Coordinates of C-alpha atoms and ligand atoms in Angstrom, one line a residue:
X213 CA 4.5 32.7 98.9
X214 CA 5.7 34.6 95.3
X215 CA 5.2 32.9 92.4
X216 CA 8.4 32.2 91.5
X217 CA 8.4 29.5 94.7
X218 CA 5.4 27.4 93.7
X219 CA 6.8 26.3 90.7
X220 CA 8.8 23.4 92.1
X221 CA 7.3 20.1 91.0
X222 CA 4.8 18.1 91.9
X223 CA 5.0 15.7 95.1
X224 CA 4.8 12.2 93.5
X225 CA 8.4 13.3 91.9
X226 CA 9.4 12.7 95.4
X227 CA 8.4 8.7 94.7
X228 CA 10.4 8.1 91.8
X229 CA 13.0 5.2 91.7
X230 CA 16.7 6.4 92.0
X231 CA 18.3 5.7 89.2
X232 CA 20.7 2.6 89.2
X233 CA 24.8 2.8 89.1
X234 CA 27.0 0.8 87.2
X235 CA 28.8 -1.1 88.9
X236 CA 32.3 -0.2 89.6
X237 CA 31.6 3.6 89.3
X238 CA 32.0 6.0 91.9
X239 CA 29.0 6.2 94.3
X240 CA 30.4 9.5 96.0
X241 CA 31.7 12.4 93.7
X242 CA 33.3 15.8 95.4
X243 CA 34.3 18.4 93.2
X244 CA 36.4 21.6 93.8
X245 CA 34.9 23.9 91.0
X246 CA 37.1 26.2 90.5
X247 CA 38.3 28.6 87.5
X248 CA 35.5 30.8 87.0
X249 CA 37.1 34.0 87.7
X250 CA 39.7 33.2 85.3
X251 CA 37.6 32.0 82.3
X252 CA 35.7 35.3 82.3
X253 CA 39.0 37.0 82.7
X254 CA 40.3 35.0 79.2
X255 CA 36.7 36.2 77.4
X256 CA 37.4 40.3 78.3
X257 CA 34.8 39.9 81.0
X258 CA 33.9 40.6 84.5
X259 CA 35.4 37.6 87.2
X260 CA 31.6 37.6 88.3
X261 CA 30.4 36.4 84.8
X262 CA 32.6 33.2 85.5
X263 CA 30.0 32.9 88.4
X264 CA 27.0 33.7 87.0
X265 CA 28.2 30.8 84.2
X266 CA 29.2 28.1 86.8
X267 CA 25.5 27.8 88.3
X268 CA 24.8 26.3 84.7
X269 CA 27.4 23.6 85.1
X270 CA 26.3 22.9 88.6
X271 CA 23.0 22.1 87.4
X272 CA 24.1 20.3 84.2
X273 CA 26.5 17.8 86.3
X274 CA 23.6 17.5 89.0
X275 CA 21.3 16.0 86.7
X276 CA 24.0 14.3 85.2
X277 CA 25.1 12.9 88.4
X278 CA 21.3 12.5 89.3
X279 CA 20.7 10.1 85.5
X280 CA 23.8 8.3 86.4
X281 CA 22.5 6.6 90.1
X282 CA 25.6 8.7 91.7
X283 CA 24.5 8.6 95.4
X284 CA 26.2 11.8 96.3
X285 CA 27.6 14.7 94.8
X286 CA 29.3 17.5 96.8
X287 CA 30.3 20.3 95.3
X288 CA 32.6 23.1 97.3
X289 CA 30.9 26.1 96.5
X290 CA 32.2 28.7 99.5
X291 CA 35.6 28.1 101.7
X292 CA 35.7 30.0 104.4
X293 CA 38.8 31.6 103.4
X294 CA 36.6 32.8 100.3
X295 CA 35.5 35.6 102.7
X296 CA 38.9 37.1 101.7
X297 CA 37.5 38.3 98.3
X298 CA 36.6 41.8 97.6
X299 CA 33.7 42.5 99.3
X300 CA 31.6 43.1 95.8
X301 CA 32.6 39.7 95.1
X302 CA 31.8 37.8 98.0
X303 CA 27.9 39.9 98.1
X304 CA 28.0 38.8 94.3
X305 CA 28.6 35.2 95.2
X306 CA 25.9 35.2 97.7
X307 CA 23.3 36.9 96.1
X308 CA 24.1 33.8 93.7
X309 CA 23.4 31.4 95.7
X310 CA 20.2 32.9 97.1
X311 CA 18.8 33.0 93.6
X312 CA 20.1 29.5 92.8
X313 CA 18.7 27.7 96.0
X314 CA 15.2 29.7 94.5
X315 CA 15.4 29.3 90.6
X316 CA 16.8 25.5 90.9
X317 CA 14.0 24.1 93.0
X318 CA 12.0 22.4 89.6
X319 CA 15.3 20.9 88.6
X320 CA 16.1 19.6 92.1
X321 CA 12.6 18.2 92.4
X322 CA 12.0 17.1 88.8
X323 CA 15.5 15.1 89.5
X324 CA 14.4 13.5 92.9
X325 CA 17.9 15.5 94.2
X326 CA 17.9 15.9 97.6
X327 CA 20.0 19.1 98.8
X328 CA 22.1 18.8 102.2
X329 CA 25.4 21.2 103.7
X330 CA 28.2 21.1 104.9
X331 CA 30.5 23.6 106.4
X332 CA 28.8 26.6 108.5
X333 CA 25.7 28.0 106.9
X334 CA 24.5 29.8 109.8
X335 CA 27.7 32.4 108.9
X336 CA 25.9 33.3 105.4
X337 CA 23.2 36.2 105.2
X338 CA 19.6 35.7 106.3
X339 CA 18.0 36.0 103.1
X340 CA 20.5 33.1 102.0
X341 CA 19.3 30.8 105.0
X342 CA 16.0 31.5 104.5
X343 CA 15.9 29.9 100.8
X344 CA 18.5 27.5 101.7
X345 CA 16.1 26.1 104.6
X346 CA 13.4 26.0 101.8
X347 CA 15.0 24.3 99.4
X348 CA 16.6 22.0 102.1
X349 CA 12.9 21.0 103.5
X350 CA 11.2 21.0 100.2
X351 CA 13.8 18.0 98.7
X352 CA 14.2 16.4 101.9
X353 CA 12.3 13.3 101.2
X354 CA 13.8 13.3 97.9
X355 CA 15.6 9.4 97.5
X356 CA 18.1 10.5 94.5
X357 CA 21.5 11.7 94.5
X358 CA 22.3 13.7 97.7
X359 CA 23.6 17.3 96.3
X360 CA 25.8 18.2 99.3
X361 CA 26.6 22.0 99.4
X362 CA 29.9 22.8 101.1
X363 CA 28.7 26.3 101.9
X364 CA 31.5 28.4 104.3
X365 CA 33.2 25.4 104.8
X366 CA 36.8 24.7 105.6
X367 CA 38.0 21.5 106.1
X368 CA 40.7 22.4 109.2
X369 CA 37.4 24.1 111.0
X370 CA 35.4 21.2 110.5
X371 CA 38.0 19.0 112.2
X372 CA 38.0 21.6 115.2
X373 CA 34.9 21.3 115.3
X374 CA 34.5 17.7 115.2
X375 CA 37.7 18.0 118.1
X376 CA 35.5 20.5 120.1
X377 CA 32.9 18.3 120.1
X378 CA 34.9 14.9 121.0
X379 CA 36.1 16.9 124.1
X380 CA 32.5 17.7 125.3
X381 CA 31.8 13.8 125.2
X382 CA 34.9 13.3 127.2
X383 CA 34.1 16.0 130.1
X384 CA 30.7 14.6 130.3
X385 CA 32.0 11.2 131.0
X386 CA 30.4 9.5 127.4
X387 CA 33.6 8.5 126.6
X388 CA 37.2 7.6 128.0
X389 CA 40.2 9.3 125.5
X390 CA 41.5 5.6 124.9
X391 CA 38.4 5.1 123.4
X392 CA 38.2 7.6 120.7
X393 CA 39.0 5.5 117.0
X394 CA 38.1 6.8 113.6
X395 CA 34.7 6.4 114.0
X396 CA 34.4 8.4 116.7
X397 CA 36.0 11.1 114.4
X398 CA 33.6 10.7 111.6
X399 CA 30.7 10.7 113.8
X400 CA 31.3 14.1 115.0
X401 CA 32.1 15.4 111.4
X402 CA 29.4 17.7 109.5
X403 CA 27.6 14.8 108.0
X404 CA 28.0 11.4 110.3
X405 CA 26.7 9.5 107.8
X406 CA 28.5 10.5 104.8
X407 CA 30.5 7.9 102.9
X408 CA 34.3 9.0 101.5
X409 CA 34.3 10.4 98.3
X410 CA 35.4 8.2 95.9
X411 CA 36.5 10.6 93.6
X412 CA 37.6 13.9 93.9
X413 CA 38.0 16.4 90.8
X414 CA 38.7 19.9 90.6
X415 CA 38.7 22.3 87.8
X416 CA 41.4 24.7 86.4
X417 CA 44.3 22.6 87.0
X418 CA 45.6 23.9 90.5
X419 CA 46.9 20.8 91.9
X420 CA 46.0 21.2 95.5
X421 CA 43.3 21.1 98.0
X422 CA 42.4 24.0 99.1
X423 CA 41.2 23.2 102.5
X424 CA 38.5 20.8 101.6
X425 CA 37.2 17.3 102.9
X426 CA 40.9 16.8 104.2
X427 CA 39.5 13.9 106.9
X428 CA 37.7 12.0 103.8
X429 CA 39.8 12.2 101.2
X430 CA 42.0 9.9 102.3
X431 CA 41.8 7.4 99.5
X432 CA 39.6 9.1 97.3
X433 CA 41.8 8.9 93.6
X434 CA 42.3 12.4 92.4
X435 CA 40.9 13.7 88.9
X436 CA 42.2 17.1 87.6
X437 CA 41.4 18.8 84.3
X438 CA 42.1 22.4 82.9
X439 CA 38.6 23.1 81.6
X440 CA 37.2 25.7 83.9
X441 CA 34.5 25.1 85.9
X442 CA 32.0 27.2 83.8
X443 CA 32.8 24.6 80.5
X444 CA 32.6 21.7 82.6
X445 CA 29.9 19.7 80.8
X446 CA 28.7 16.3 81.2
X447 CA 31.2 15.0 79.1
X448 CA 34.0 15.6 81.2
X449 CA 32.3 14.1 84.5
X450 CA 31.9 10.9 82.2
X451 CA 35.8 11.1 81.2
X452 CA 36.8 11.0 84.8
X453 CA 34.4 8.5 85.3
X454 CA 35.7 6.5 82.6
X455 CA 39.4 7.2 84.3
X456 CA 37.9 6.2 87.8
X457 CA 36.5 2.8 87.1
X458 CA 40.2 1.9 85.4
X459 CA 41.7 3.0 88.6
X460 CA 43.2 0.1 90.9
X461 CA 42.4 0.9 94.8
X462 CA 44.9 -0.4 96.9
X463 CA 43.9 1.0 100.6
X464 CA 47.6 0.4 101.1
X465 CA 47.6 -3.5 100.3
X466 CA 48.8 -5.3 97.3
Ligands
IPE203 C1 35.7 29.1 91.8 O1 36.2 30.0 90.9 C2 34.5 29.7 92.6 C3 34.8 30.0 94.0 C4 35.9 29.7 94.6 C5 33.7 30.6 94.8 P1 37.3 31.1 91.3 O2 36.5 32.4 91.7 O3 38.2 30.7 92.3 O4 38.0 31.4 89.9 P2 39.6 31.5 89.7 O5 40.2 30.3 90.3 O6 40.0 32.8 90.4 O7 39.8 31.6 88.3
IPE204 C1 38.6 26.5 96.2 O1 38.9 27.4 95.2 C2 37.3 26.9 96.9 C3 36.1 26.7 96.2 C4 36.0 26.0 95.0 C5 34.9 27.1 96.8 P1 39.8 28.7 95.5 O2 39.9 29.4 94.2 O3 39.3 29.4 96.6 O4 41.2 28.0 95.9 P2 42.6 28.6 95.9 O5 42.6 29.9 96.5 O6 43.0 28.6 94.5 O7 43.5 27.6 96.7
MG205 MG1 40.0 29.7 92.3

């Protein structure tokens, strides 16, 4: 082991309380972070700076998420169609994530944080599997907010997936078709157990998707703010928070 892996902290982090929520706030938040090309762009610089200076606001809403008692946080970080980038780009981003899954293991354990994925991790390179399947077993007893990666995730692929699956349970005889429901669905998504997000925002104004959670966002309310995702600060997860909890969920009733 380097150095620069034993200085996540201490064990008995693991034990600490998670923090409460208020009530009426969002327990699941899912942002699209997106911008970052474009705010280096409007400072002279390189796209890749924008990505270099996003990995400070994902740790800065983490631990904000993390003080606040939010039970999950996920956080699109890779699309699968991102593999359309230039390929400096793409190794740029990835060599990003390799040395954030190392250099963000204290703040992940000093925030009880524990780190899942979604999407298809197996599809990024080795070295970025090996630290992810560190970091993934060193915060796994964590008890605070669940940092959920989308990492080569697409949200069509994971319903083909989830399909593909379904089908198997069918030809084995598990099931009959008449008794697939929505549950069913769910089960076979990426993460069975993971609850709708409540609220979705994404950065940099583009008002659209962009091939993410499409199953789960069903009712989730939308929340979308020009600030680009490297000058997305605390502040502005606590203003669409403070939009959220005046929200009124209807579910399609009255
Ligand atoms: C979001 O920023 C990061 C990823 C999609 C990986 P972008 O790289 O999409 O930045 P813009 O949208 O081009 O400005
Ligand atoms: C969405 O941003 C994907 C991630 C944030 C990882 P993009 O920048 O890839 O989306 P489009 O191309 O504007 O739809
Ligand atoms: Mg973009």
């Amino acid at each position: 082991m380097t150095k620069r892996k034993t200085e996540a902290a201490p064990q008995a982090e693991t034990q600490k309380r998670p923090a409460e929520a208020r009530p009426g706030d969002p327990r699941h938040v899912a942002i699209i972070m997106d911008g970052n090309g474009r705010w280096a762009r409007t400072k002279g610089w390189m796209r890749v700076k924008g990505h270099e200076e996003g990995a400070r606001a994902v740790r800065e809403t983490t631990e904000a998420c993390a003080q606040m008692g939010i039970e999950q946080l996920t956080l699109y970080a890779f699309s699968t169609e991102n593999w359309r980038r230039p390929k400096h780009e793409v190794a740029f981003l990835m060599g990003l994530l390799e040395r954030y899954l190392i250099d963000e293991r204290p703040t992940i354990m000093r925030n009880n944080v524990r780190l899942t994925t979604i999407g298809h991790p197996e599809g990024l390179p080795e070295s970025c599997q090996r630290e992810l399947r560190e970091t993934l077993a060193m915060s796994a007893e964590n008890r605070g907010v669940n940092l959920c990666l989308a990492l080569n995730y697409g949200a069509r692929q994971e319903i083909v997936d989830a399909t593909r699956r379904i089908a198997q349970q069918v030809r084995r005889a598990e099931i009959e078709p008449e008794d697939i429901t929505e549950e069913t669905i769910r089960k076979a998504l990426y993460q069975p157990t993971m609850r709708d997000p409540d609220l979705l925002i994404r950065t940099a104004g583009e008002m659209r998707i962009s091939n993410f959670l499409l199953w789960q966002i069903s009712y989730s309310e939308l929340w979308v703010t020009a600030v680009h995702w490297p000058e997305f600060r605390r502040e502005h997860l606590e203003a669409a928070i403070a939009d959220y909890r005046k929200r009124e969920r209807r579910y399609g009733g009255l």
